[in-house]
């Protein structure tokens, strides 16, 4: 009996420590996540006979629904024409098997250890957020030119971890409110949550922020309808503001962008202060901060004055492969300066350095702690795409092309899709049929998980996968598990902007916490109600 108890304790400890390892490395390294997933799975097979494995699978039959998602990919191989690519796809989605089985076949975590895993996860995410903030503030020292590079993993996937950590902090703070010594712990947790909310916006992942914002609105609606009291009109007002604020803010930036003073060809100054002629393109719609880009340009003066102030020559390309000339012209326009020697002379040394680094608008450097430049950039990309039809090297524009190509494929493969491993060939055909200007190296599948599923497996396969994710929630009586629903709502929204469940970090993150919340949530989480808080 003693040996049996020791074995049981050893198994729970090995599971507990493998989970701790997983949540610690999750925000740090993609390679370490693969190792942690393998350890999680292997430890679940140790120290127990086959009969116990069978009991675990019998007790949690819902795991077979999750495993069936991998089965959809296997069935999709029946009409694959690219075996190498299909095998690569299977390798990418192997987390649908490894992580759920690793968690189901392990002994149930105690409530105390469950909360410790969440606490360590929040701490790991917070530590990386501090590291990323330091890299952002001192980005020149780290040779960072793009805000997307401040995190240690994909900034989009990391934003999901930040968002979940915020929600976990909320639950941890609520849980600790009546515990001895809970005040210090709760204060630390609340401090982490506040910092992570601030950092999420500093990270500027539009997909992550929209998903977080939408999930907060869902949480507010849940509270509004779950708490059986009189209607909380204050909460209704807060929710209305939360819904309206992003649209109002975006509309104000949109207006700033398109509020351009039109020039009259008859009344504009034709010559610079030095007597050299300006060139104008009155038909151009290109603009920066409400100023026309292709107006008041004197290339001779620009070249001479710029080459005096910079080693990056006027007619050469910068480190990103873009023309120094075009970057300079856009930057001057963003400052409201004319593109002549007088305009260049008014630039500061910081401006010169920005231009040399390929920054084409001063707001990208000076408003770096604000979402304004990120939203402005998206509007600029859409405007350029609408004017030229060229989507290359522009995140939003390329995504629009990805969606167009996906819909083109779906039209002729609506029920069963194109199968596993065929997407490169089919997308190449679709881009060709659409006469897309997207360069071959930029041609990819849709950054929308739902469209990706429909492309590969048709409406039938899509419906099966969605069902396989949702059915276990009800089979395991987790329909009141608010933490699980917050994860599902968040990923559900985020999947509109990215194919998260077909990326290494996105799928490993989702499978880990989906499985953990589904099969190991303590009763307080499993049956969480806001009423408890007010008792």
Short mmCIF file of C-alpha atoms in Angstrom, two decimals:
data_model
loop_
_atom_site.label_atom_id
_atom_site.label_comp_id
_atom_site.label_asym_id
_atom_site.label_seq_id
_atom_site.Cartn_x
_atom_site.Cartn_y
_atom_site.Cartn_z
CA UNK A 1 0.00 0.00 0.00
CA UNK A 2 2.85 2.33 0.88
CA UNK A 3 4.54 1.59 -2.44
CA UNK A 4 1.28 2.35 -4.26
CA UNK A 5 0.92 5.69 -2.43
CA UNK A 6 4.53 6.57 -3.19
CA UNK A 7 4.01 5.78 -6.85
CA UNK A 8 0.85 7.90 -6.95
CA UNK A 9 2.67 10.84 -5.34
CA UNK A 10 5.60 10.40 -7.71
CA UNK A 11 3.27 10.45 -10.69
CA UNK A 12 1.47 13.59 -9.53
CA UNK A 13 4.78 15.34 -8.84
CA UNK A 14 6.18 14.41 -12.24
CA UNK A 15 3.00 15.77 -13.85
CA UNK A 16 3.08 18.90 -11.72
CA UNK A 17 6.72 19.70 -12.45
CA UNK A 18 6.34 18.97 -16.17
CA UNK A 19 3.44 21.47 -16.25
CA UNK A 20 5.56 24.03 -14.42
CA UNK A 21 8.34 23.52 -16.96
CA UNK A 22 5.85 23.93 -19.82
CA UNK A 23 4.31 27.21 -18.56
CA UNK A 24 7.76 28.62 -17.72
CA UNK A 25 9.24 28.06 -21.19
CA UNK A 26 6.04 28.93 -23.08
CA UNK A 27 6.77 32.67 -23.41
CA UNK A 28 10.52 32.13 -23.82
CA UNK A 29 11.27 29.66 -26.59
CA UNK A 30 9.57 27.68 -29.35
CA UNK A 31 12.25 24.97 -29.19
CA UNK A 32 11.86 24.54 -25.43
CA UNK A 33 8.07 24.25 -25.86
CA UNK A 34 8.59 21.19 -28.08
CA UNK A 35 10.84 19.63 -25.44
CA UNK A 36 8.35 20.46 -22.65
CA UNK A 37 5.49 18.90 -24.64
CA UNK A 38 7.50 15.70 -25.14
CA UNK A 39 8.34 15.56 -21.41
CA UNK A 40 4.68 16.12 -20.51
CA UNK A 41 3.61 13.22 -22.72
CA UNK A 42 6.38 10.82 -21.68
CA UNK A 43 5.88 11.36 -17.95
CA UNK A 44 2.20 10.44 -18.34
CA UNK A 45 3.26 6.94 -19.49
CA UNK A 46 5.70 6.33 -16.63
CA UNK A 47 5.06 4.50 -13.35
CA UNK A 48 1.70 3.04 -14.33
CA UNK A 49 0.56 -0.23 -15.93
CA UNK A 50 -1.34 -0.38 -19.21
CA UNK A 51 -4.53 -1.19 -17.29
CA UNK A 52 -4.37 2.21 -15.57
CA UNK A 53 -3.86 3.93 -18.91
CA UNK A 54 -7.01 2.27 -20.17
CA UNK A 55 -8.91 3.42 -17.05
CA UNK A 56 -7.80 7.00 -17.63
CA UNK A 57 -9.01 6.90 -21.23
CA UNK A 58 -12.30 5.29 -20.17
CA UNK A 59 -12.83 7.91 -17.46
CA UNK A 60 -12.22 10.76 -19.91
CA UNK A 61 -13.62 9.49 -23.19
CA UNK A 62 -13.98 13.09 -24.32
CA UNK A 63 -10.28 13.06 -25.20
CA UNK A 64 -11.15 11.02 -28.27
CA UNK A 65 -13.04 14.00 -29.68
CA UNK A 66 -9.83 16.03 -29.50
CA UNK A 67 -7.80 13.23 -31.04
CA UNK A 68 -10.35 13.11 -33.87
CA UNK A 69 -9.15 16.56 -35.00
CA UNK A 70 -5.82 14.98 -35.88
CA UNK A 71 -7.85 12.25 -37.59
CA UNK A 72 -9.38 14.88 -39.90
CA UNK A 73 -5.87 15.74 -41.10
CA UNK A 74 -5.18 12.03 -41.64
CA UNK A 75 -8.36 11.65 -43.70
CA UNK A 76 -7.34 14.75 -45.66
CA UNK A 77 -4.28 12.82 -46.85
CA UNK A 78 -6.47 10.48 -48.91
CA UNK A 79 -6.27 12.93 -51.81
CA UNK A 80 -2.94 14.60 -51.11
CA UNK A 81 -0.62 15.28 -54.02
CA UNK A 82 2.30 16.54 -51.96
CA UNK A 83 3.32 13.89 -49.45
CA UNK A 84 6.23 15.89 -48.01
CA UNK A 85 4.06 18.92 -47.29
CA UNK A 86 1.26 16.79 -45.87
CA UNK A 87 3.70 15.10 -43.48
CA UNK A 88 4.94 18.53 -42.43
CA UNK A 89 1.35 19.56 -41.70
CA UNK A 90 0.80 16.44 -39.61
CA UNK A 91 3.94 17.24 -37.64
CA UNK A 92 2.68 20.78 -36.97
CA UNK A 93 -0.66 19.59 -35.58
CA UNK A 94 0.73 16.68 -33.54
CA UNK A 95 0.05 18.75 -30.41
CA UNK A 96 -3.63 17.73 -30.79
CA UNK A 97 -2.43 14.26 -29.69
CA UNK A 98 0.63 14.81 -27.50
CA UNK A 99 -0.66 17.46 -25.09
CA UNK A 100 -4.25 16.24 -24.47
CA UNK A 101 -3.04 12.66 -23.91
CA UNK A 102 -0.20 13.88 -21.68
CA UNK A 103 -2.74 15.66 -19.47
CA UNK A 104 -5.55 13.05 -19.53
CA UNK A 105 -3.23 10.14 -18.71
CA UNK A 106 -1.74 12.00 -15.75
CA UNK A 107 -3.19 11.97 -12.21
CA UNK A 108 -5.52 14.79 -11.25
CA UNK A 109 -3.79 17.89 -9.93
CA UNK A 110 -4.65 19.07 -6.45
CA UNK A 111 -6.39 22.44 -6.27
CA UNK A 112 -3.33 24.00 -4.66
CA UNK A 113 -1.01 22.81 -7.41
CA UNK A 114 -3.46 23.88 -10.12
CA UNK A 115 -3.36 27.45 -8.84
CA UNK A 116 0.41 27.32 -8.49
CA UNK A 117 0.69 26.37 -12.17
CA UNK A 118 -1.44 29.40 -13.09
CA UNK A 119 0.62 31.64 -10.80
CA UNK A 120 3.92 30.49 -12.30
CA UNK A 121 2.51 30.98 -15.81
CA UNK A 122 1.52 34.57 -14.96
CA UNK A 123 4.96 35.19 -13.46
CA UNK A 124 6.76 33.79 -16.52
CA UNK A 125 4.68 35.94 -18.88
CA UNK A 126 5.33 39.00 -16.68
CA UNK A 127 9.10 38.41 -16.64
CA UNK A 128 9.17 38.19 -20.44
CA UNK A 129 7.01 41.33 -20.63
CA UNK A 130 9.63 43.19 -18.57
CA UNK A 131 12.41 41.86 -20.80
CA UNK A 132 10.46 42.87 -23.92
CA UNK A 133 9.80 46.36 -22.50
CA UNK A 134 13.52 46.83 -21.87
CA UNK A 135 14.26 45.68 -25.43
CA UNK A 136 11.64 48.15 -26.70
CA UNK A 137 13.00 51.11 -24.72
CA UNK A 138 16.62 50.37 -25.64
CA UNK A 139 15.89 48.89 -29.06
CA UNK A 140 18.90 50.49 -30.74
CA UNK A 141 21.19 48.69 -28.28
CA UNK A 142 19.51 45.40 -29.20
CA UNK A 143 19.58 46.28 -32.93
CA UNK A 144 15.78 46.14 -33.07
CA UNK A 145 14.08 48.18 -35.80
CA UNK A 146 10.59 46.63 -35.69
CA UNK A 147 8.35 46.56 -32.60
CA UNK A 148 7.35 43.02 -33.60
CA UNK A 149 10.81 41.83 -32.59
CA UNK A 150 10.76 42.91 -28.94
CA UNK A 151 9.20 39.66 -27.67
CA UNK A 152 11.20 36.44 -27.48
CA UNK A 153 8.62 34.53 -29.57
CA UNK A 154 6.07 35.66 -32.18
CA UNK A 155 4.61 38.91 -30.83
CA UNK A 156 1.12 37.82 -31.94
CA UNK A 157 1.27 34.46 -30.17
CA UNK A 158 2.87 36.07 -27.11
CA UNK A 159 0.01 38.59 -26.94
CA UNK A 160 -2.35 35.64 -26.46
CA UNK A 161 -0.33 34.48 -23.46
CA UNK A 162 -0.42 38.00 -22.04
CA UNK A 163 -4.20 38.14 -22.41
CA UNK A 164 -4.74 34.75 -20.76
CA UNK A 165 -2.35 35.69 -17.95
CA UNK A 166 -4.50 38.78 -17.26
CA UNK A 167 -7.64 36.63 -16.96
CA UNK A 168 -5.79 34.11 -14.78
CA UNK A 169 -4.67 36.96 -12.52
CA UNK A 170 -8.30 38.00 -12.08
CA UNK A 171 -9.27 34.48 -10.96
CA UNK A 172 -6.24 34.17 -8.71
CA UNK A 173 -7.01 37.52 -7.05
CA UNK A 174 -10.64 36.50 -6.43
CA UNK A 175 -9.55 33.15 -4.97
CA UNK A 176 -7.03 34.72 -2.58
CA UNK A 177 -9.37 37.31 -1.09
CA UNK A 178 -10.29 35.19 1.98
CA UNK A 179 -7.03 33.36 2.52
CA UNK A 180 -4.57 34.16 5.30
CA UNK A 181 -1.68 36.15 3.92
CA UNK A 182 -3.76 36.63 0.77
CA UNK A 183 -3.47 40.42 0.77
CA UNK A 184 0.21 40.49 -0.23
CA UNK A 185 -0.33 37.75 -2.82
CA UNK A 186 -3.41 39.48 -4.20
CA UNK A 187 -1.59 42.81 -4.38
CA UNK A 188 1.23 41.19 -6.36
CA UNK A 189 -1.25 39.47 -8.69
CA UNK A 190 -3.22 42.67 -9.29
CA UNK A 191 0.03 44.56 -9.97
CA UNK A 192 1.00 41.91 -12.55
CA UNK A 193 -2.43 42.17 -14.18
CA UNK A 194 -2.26 45.98 -14.45
CA UNK A 195 1.27 45.81 -15.90
CA UNK A 196 0.24 43.14 -18.42
CA UNK A 197 -2.76 45.17 -19.59
CA UNK A 198 -0.45 48.13 -20.21
CA UNK A 199 2.12 45.92 -21.89
CA UNK A 200 -0.47 44.28 -24.18
CA UNK A 201 -1.09 47.66 -25.78
CA UNK A 202 2.64 48.39 -25.86
CA UNK A 203 3.10 45.12 -27.78
CA UNK A 204 0.75 46.48 -30.49
CA UNK A 205 -0.55 43.14 -31.70
CA UNK A 206 -3.82 44.27 -33.25
CA UNK A 207 -5.13 40.68 -33.36
CA UNK A 208 -4.30 40.11 -29.69
CA UNK A 209 -5.75 43.46 -28.58
CA UNK A 210 -9.01 42.98 -30.51
CA UNK A 211 -9.40 39.44 -29.14
CA UNK A 212 -8.69 40.66 -25.61
CA UNK A 213 -11.09 43.58 -25.97
CA UNK A 214 -13.81 41.30 -27.31
CA UNK A 215 -13.27 38.80 -24.49
CA UNK A 216 -13.51 41.57 -21.87
CA UNK A 217 -16.84 42.58 -23.41
CA UNK A 218 -17.95 38.92 -23.23
CA UNK A 219 -16.91 38.83 -19.56
CA UNK A 220 -18.93 41.97 -18.88
CA UNK A 221 -22.00 40.51 -20.61
CA UNK A 222 -21.57 37.26 -18.67
CA UNK A 223 -21.49 39.18 -15.40
CA UNK A 224 -24.49 41.25 -16.46
CA UNK A 225 -26.68 38.20 -17.13
CA UNK A 226 -25.20 35.73 -14.62
CA UNK A 227 -25.63 37.84 -11.50
CA UNK A 228 -29.31 37.62 -10.57
CA UNK A 229 -29.78 41.17 -9.39
CA UNK A 230 -31.27 44.34 -10.77
CA UNK A 231 -29.75 45.49 -14.03
CA UNK A 232 -26.43 47.17 -13.34
CA UNK A 233 -26.84 50.29 -15.46
CA UNK A 234 -23.31 51.41 -14.65
CA UNK A 235 -21.94 48.16 -16.13
CA UNK A 236 -24.17 48.61 -19.19
CA UNK A 237 -22.67 52.07 -19.73
CA UNK A 238 -19.12 50.71 -19.29
CA UNK A 239 -19.83 47.94 -21.81
CA UNK A 240 -21.25 50.45 -24.30
CA UNK A 241 -18.09 52.56 -23.93
CA UNK A 242 -15.87 49.49 -24.35
CA UNK A 243 -17.66 48.59 -27.58
CA UNK A 244 -17.71 52.13 -28.96
CA UNK A 245 -14.24 53.33 -27.93
CA UNK A 246 -12.19 51.34 -30.50
CA UNK A 247 -14.45 52.53 -33.33
CA UNK A 248 -14.31 56.16 -32.18
CA UNK A 249 -10.53 56.07 -31.80
CA UNK A 250 -10.00 54.39 -35.17
CA UNK A 251 -12.40 56.84 -36.85
CA UNK A 252 -10.45 59.80 -35.45
CA UNK A 253 -7.19 58.40 -36.89
CA UNK A 254 -8.98 57.71 -40.19
CA UNK A 255 -10.12 61.34 -40.31
CA UNK A 256 -6.59 62.56 -39.51
CA UNK A 257 -5.25 60.47 -42.37
CA UNK A 258 -7.76 61.53 -45.00
CA UNK A 259 -8.13 65.18 -43.96
CA UNK A 260 -5.87 66.48 -46.72
CA UNK A 261 -5.85 70.06 -47.93
CA UNK A 262 -6.09 70.01 -51.70
CA UNK A 263 -3.62 72.12 -53.63
CA UNK A 264 -4.69 74.48 -56.40
CA UNK A 265 -2.31 74.09 -59.39
CA UNK A 266 -2.85 77.76 -60.20
CA UNK A 267 -1.86 79.17 -56.81
CA UNK A 268 0.90 76.84 -55.52
CA UNK A 269 4.47 78.12 -55.23
CA UNK A 270 6.31 77.00 -58.32
CA UNK A 271 9.87 77.59 -57.04
CA UNK A 272 11.91 76.95 -53.92
CA UNK A 273 13.46 79.78 -51.88
CA UNK A 274 16.65 79.17 -53.90
CA UNK A 275 14.78 79.61 -57.18
CA UNK A 276 14.70 75.94 -58.24
CA UNK A 277 11.48 74.51 -59.69
CA UNK A 278 9.20 72.23 -57.69
CA UNK A 279 7.55 69.16 -59.19
CA UNK A 280 3.96 68.16 -58.39
CA UNK A 281 1.74 65.19 -59.05
CA UNK A 282 -1.71 66.61 -58.43
CA UNK A 283 -3.35 63.29 -59.28
CA UNK A 284 -1.46 61.37 -56.58
CA UNK A 285 -3.50 60.32 -53.55
CA UNK A 286 -0.41 59.45 -51.50
CA UNK A 287 -0.45 61.20 -48.15
CA UNK A 288 1.18 61.30 -44.71
CA UNK A 289 -0.55 62.88 -41.70
CA UNK A 290 -2.84 64.86 -43.99
CA UNK A 291 -0.03 66.19 -46.22
CA UNK A 292 0.39 65.24 -49.86
CA UNK A 293 3.59 63.30 -50.52
CA UNK A 294 4.02 64.02 -54.22
CA UNK A 295 3.97 67.81 -53.96
CA UNK A 296 6.60 70.52 -53.46
CA UNK A 297 9.47 68.23 -54.50
CA UNK A 298 12.87 69.48 -55.66
CA UNK A 299 15.10 66.45 -56.14
CA UNK A 300 18.27 68.40 -56.83
CA UNK A 301 18.06 70.26 -53.52
CA UNK A 302 16.99 67.11 -51.65
CA UNK A 303 19.91 65.09 -52.99
CA UNK A 304 22.48 67.76 -52.22
CA UNK A 305 21.26 68.61 -48.72
CA UNK A 306 20.58 65.01 -47.71
CA UNK A 307 23.99 63.75 -48.83
CA UNK A 308 25.57 66.46 -46.67
CA UNK A 309 23.80 65.16 -43.57
CA UNK A 310 23.84 61.39 -44.06
CA UNK A 311 26.19 58.61 -45.08
CA UNK A 312 23.17 56.75 -46.54
CA UNK A 313 23.17 58.27 -50.00
CA UNK A 314 20.02 59.74 -51.50
CA UNK A 315 19.92 57.41 -54.52
CA UNK A 316 20.73 54.20 -52.61
CA UNK A 317 18.56 51.68 -50.76
CA UNK A 318 18.26 51.43 -46.99
CA UNK A 319 18.72 48.25 -44.94
CA UNK A 320 15.13 47.21 -45.64
CA UNK A 321 15.56 47.45 -49.40
CA UNK A 322 13.54 50.65 -49.80
CA UNK A 323 14.70 53.84 -51.48
CA UNK A 324 16.22 56.47 -49.18
CA UNK A 325 14.71 59.05 -51.47
CA UNK A 326 11.13 57.78 -51.05
CA UNK A 327 11.56 57.41 -47.28
CA UNK A 328 12.88 60.96 -47.02
CA UNK A 329 10.04 62.39 -49.12
CA UNK A 330 7.40 60.61 -47.03
CA UNK A 331 9.05 61.66 -43.78
CA UNK A 332 9.20 65.32 -44.81
CA UNK A 333 5.52 65.14 -45.79
CA UNK A 334 4.66 63.64 -42.39
CA UNK A 335 6.32 66.67 -40.78
CA UNK A 336 4.43 69.04 -43.06
CA UNK A 337 7.72 70.20 -44.62
CA UNK A 338 8.45 70.89 -48.27
CA UNK A 339 10.81 68.48 -50.02
CA UNK A 340 13.66 70.87 -50.64
CA UNK A 341 16.89 71.99 -48.95
CA UNK A 342 14.96 74.12 -46.46
CA UNK A 343 12.85 71.12 -45.48
CA UNK A 344 15.89 68.88 -44.93
CA UNK A 345 17.65 71.61 -42.92
CA UNK A 346 14.73 71.62 -40.45
CA UNK A 347 15.14 67.92 -39.67
CA UNK A 348 16.76 67.08 -36.34
CA UNK A 349 19.52 64.51 -35.91
CA UNK A 350 16.89 62.16 -34.50
CA UNK A 351 14.86 62.65 -37.70
CA UNK A 352 17.92 61.84 -39.83
CA UNK A 353 18.52 58.65 -37.87
CA UNK A 354 14.86 57.66 -38.23
CA UNK A 355 15.00 58.06 -42.00
CA UNK A 356 18.25 56.09 -42.21
CA UNK A 357 16.50 53.26 -40.35
CA UNK A 358 13.68 53.26 -42.93
CA UNK A 359 11.08 55.05 -40.76
CA UNK A 360 8.88 56.94 -43.20
CA UNK A 361 6.71 58.87 -40.74
CA UNK A 362 7.82 60.60 -37.57
CA UNK A 363 4.84 59.30 -35.56
CA UNK A 364 6.26 55.75 -35.77
CA UNK A 365 9.22 56.93 -33.69
CA UNK A 366 7.73 59.67 -31.52
CA UNK A 367 4.44 57.96 -30.62
CA UNK A 368 5.93 54.54 -30.06
CA UNK A 369 4.09 54.03 -26.75
CA UNK A 370 0.74 54.65 -28.44
CA UNK A 371 -1.50 52.49 -30.63
CA UNK A 372 -1.92 55.48 -32.95
CA UNK A 373 1.03 54.60 -35.26
CA UNK A 374 -0.05 50.94 -35.52
CA UNK A 375 -3.60 51.84 -36.54
CA UNK A 376 -2.31 54.63 -38.80
CA UNK A 377 0.02 52.15 -40.53
CA UNK A 378 -2.91 49.80 -41.16
CA UNK A 379 -4.97 52.62 -42.67
CA UNK A 380 -1.98 53.67 -44.79
CA UNK A 381 -1.58 50.11 -46.08
CA UNK A 382 -5.25 49.93 -47.01
CA UNK A 383 -5.06 53.30 -48.75
CA UNK A 384 -2.00 52.28 -50.80
CA UNK A 385 -3.58 48.94 -51.68
CA UNK A 386 -6.80 50.63 -52.79
CA UNK A 387 -4.85 53.14 -54.91
CA UNK A 388 -2.30 50.81 -56.52
CA UNK A 389 -3.62 47.27 -56.11
CA UNK A 390 -0.14 46.30 -54.89
CA UNK A 391 -0.36 44.34 -51.60
CA UNK A 392 3.30 43.37 -51.21
CA UNK A 393 5.12 43.93 -47.91
CA UNK A 394 1.96 45.26 -46.28
CA UNK A 395 0.37 43.14 -43.55
CA UNK A 396 -3.29 44.13 -44.04
CA UNK A 397 -3.12 44.25 -47.85
CA UNK A 398 -1.53 40.81 -48.06
CA UNK A 399 -4.17 39.39 -45.71
CA UNK A 400 -6.89 40.72 -48.02
CA UNK A 401 -5.24 38.89 -50.93
CA UNK A 402 -4.98 35.73 -48.81
CA UNK A 403 -8.73 35.88 -48.13
CA UNK A 404 -9.55 36.45 -51.81
CA UNK A 405 -7.47 33.41 -52.79
CA UNK A 406 -9.10 31.30 -50.06
CA UNK A 407 -12.59 32.17 -51.25
CA UNK A 408 -11.55 31.37 -54.82
CA UNK A 409 -10.46 27.87 -53.73
CA UNK A 410 -13.54 27.30 -51.56
CA UNK A 411 -15.87 28.05 -54.49
CA UNK A 412 -14.90 24.79 -56.19
CA UNK A 413 -14.09 22.70 -53.09
CA UNK A 414 -16.82 23.72 -50.69
CA UNK A 415 -17.80 20.38 -49.12
CA UNK A 416 -14.63 18.36 -48.64
CA UNK A 417 -11.87 20.89 -49.35
CA UNK A 418 -8.55 20.30 -51.10
CA UNK A 419 -7.08 17.91 -48.52
CA UNK A 420 -3.96 17.90 -46.38
CA UNK A 421 -0.73 19.09 -48.00
CA UNK A 422 -2.21 20.52 -51.23
CA UNK A 423 -2.55 24.14 -50.19
CA UNK A 424 0.61 25.51 -51.87
CA UNK A 425 -0.39 24.24 -55.31
CA UNK A 426 -4.02 25.33 -54.96
CA UNK A 427 -3.16 28.78 -53.66
CA UNK A 428 -0.67 29.31 -56.50
CA UNK A 429 -3.49 28.52 -58.97
CA UNK A 430 -5.88 30.84 -57.16
CA UNK A 431 -3.45 33.78 -57.17
CA UNK A 432 -2.86 33.19 -60.87
CA UNK A 433 -6.59 33.10 -61.64
CA UNK A 434 -7.13 36.30 -59.65
CA UNK A 435 -4.23 38.02 -61.49
CA UNK A 436 -2.91 38.99 -58.08
CA UNK A 437 0.06 41.34 -57.85
CA UNK A 438 1.28 39.44 -54.81
CA UNK A 439 4.87 38.26 -55.28
CA UNK A 440 5.40 34.51 -55.24
CA UNK A 441 7.43 34.66 -52.03
CA UNK A 442 4.52 36.46 -50.31
CA UNK A 443 1.82 34.05 -51.45
CA UNK A 444 0.47 32.18 -48.43
CA UNK A 445 -2.67 30.63 -47.05
CA UNK A 446 -5.30 32.68 -45.27
CA UNK A 447 -4.51 34.31 -41.92
CA UNK A 448 -7.93 33.11 -40.77
CA UNK A 449 -8.18 29.72 -39.07
CA UNK A 450 -11.78 29.12 -40.14
CA UNK A 451 -11.07 29.83 -43.81
CA UNK A 452 -8.01 27.56 -43.59
CA UNK A 453 -10.09 24.68 -42.26
CA UNK A 454 -12.74 25.16 -44.95
CA UNK A 455 -10.08 25.35 -47.69
CA UNK A 456 -8.46 22.10 -46.53
CA UNK A 457 -11.43 20.08 -45.31
CA UNK A 458 -14.51 21.82 -46.66
CA UNK A 459 -17.58 22.84 -44.68
CA UNK A 460 -17.99 19.26 -43.45
CA UNK A 461 -14.46 19.03 -42.07
CA UNK A 462 -14.75 22.52 -40.57
CA UNK A 463 -17.99 21.58 -38.78
CA UNK A 464 -16.39 18.38 -37.47
CA UNK A 465 -13.36 20.20 -36.04
CA UNK A 466 -15.45 22.90 -34.36
CA UNK A 467 -17.71 20.23 -32.88
CA UNK A 468 -14.75 18.21 -31.60
CA UNK A 469 -13.52 21.26 -29.69
CA UNK A 470 -16.88 22.16 -28.14
CA UNK A 471 -18.42 18.76 -27.36
CA UNK A 472 -15.88 17.85 -24.62
CA UNK A 473 -16.84 21.02 -22.73
CA UNK A 474 -20.32 19.59 -22.21
CA UNK A 475 -19.25 15.95 -21.92
CA UNK A 476 -17.00 16.90 -18.99
CA UNK A 477 -19.70 19.13 -17.43
CA UNK A 478 -17.52 22.21 -17.86
CA UNK A 479 -20.22 24.46 -19.31
CA UNK A 480 -19.95 26.73 -16.21
CA UNK A 481 -16.15 26.90 -16.34
CA UNK A 482 -15.74 30.60 -17.05
CA UNK A 483 -11.96 30.39 -17.36
CA UNK A 484 -12.32 27.76 -20.08
CA UNK A 485 -14.94 29.85 -21.87
CA UNK A 486 -12.71 32.93 -21.74
CA UNK A 487 -9.98 30.92 -23.44
CA UNK A 488 -12.41 29.65 -26.09
CA UNK A 489 -13.91 33.08 -26.75
CA UNK A 490 -10.47 34.69 -26.95
CA UNK A 491 -9.09 32.12 -29.39
CA UNK A 492 -12.37 32.16 -31.29
CA UNK A 493 -11.95 35.88 -31.96
CA UNK A 494 -8.18 35.67 -32.53
CA UNK A 495 -8.71 32.94 -35.15
CA UNK A 496 -10.48 35.47 -37.34
CA UNK A 497 -7.14 37.25 -37.79
CA UNK A 498 -4.68 34.37 -37.81
CA UNK A 499 -4.43 30.61 -38.34
CA UNK A 500 -3.41 30.06 -34.70
CA UNK A 501 -4.28 26.37 -34.50
CA UNK A 502 -1.85 25.56 -37.29
CA UNK A 503 1.15 27.31 -35.77
CA UNK A 504 3.60 25.77 -33.33
CA UNK A 505 3.17 28.33 -30.53
CA UNK A 506 -0.52 28.98 -31.11
CA UNK A 507 -1.58 25.32 -31.03
CA UNK A 508 0.71 24.30 -28.14
CA UNK A 509 -0.62 27.24 -26.08
CA UNK A 510 -4.25 26.42 -26.82
CA UNK A 511 -3.94 22.65 -26.32
CA UNK A 512 -2.14 23.08 -23.00
CA UNK A 513 -4.64 25.39 -21.35
CA UNK A 514 -7.71 23.91 -23.02
CA UNK A 515 -6.73 20.46 -21.71
CA UNK A 516 -5.70 21.76 -18.30
CA UNK A 517 -8.93 23.72 -17.78
CA UNK A 518 -11.08 20.94 -19.22
CA UNK A 519 -9.75 18.03 -17.14
CA UNK A 520 -8.06 19.57 -14.12
CA UNK A 521 -10.04 22.65 -13.12
CA UNK A 522 -10.94 22.60 -9.40
CA UNK A 523 -14.59 22.80 -8.42
CA UNK A 524 -14.38 26.53 -7.69
CA UNK A 525 -13.33 27.18 -11.29
CA UNK A 526 -15.53 24.47 -12.77
CA UNK A 527 -18.65 25.98 -11.23
CA UNK A 528 -17.57 29.60 -10.98
CA UNK A 529 -20.31 32.17 -10.49
CA UNK A 530 -20.01 35.86 -9.74
CA UNK A 531 -22.66 35.45 -7.05
CA UNK A 532 -20.05 33.81 -4.83
CA UNK A 533 -18.08 37.00 -4.81
CA UNK A 534 -21.02 38.96 -3.40
CA UNK A 535 -22.08 36.50 -0.70
#
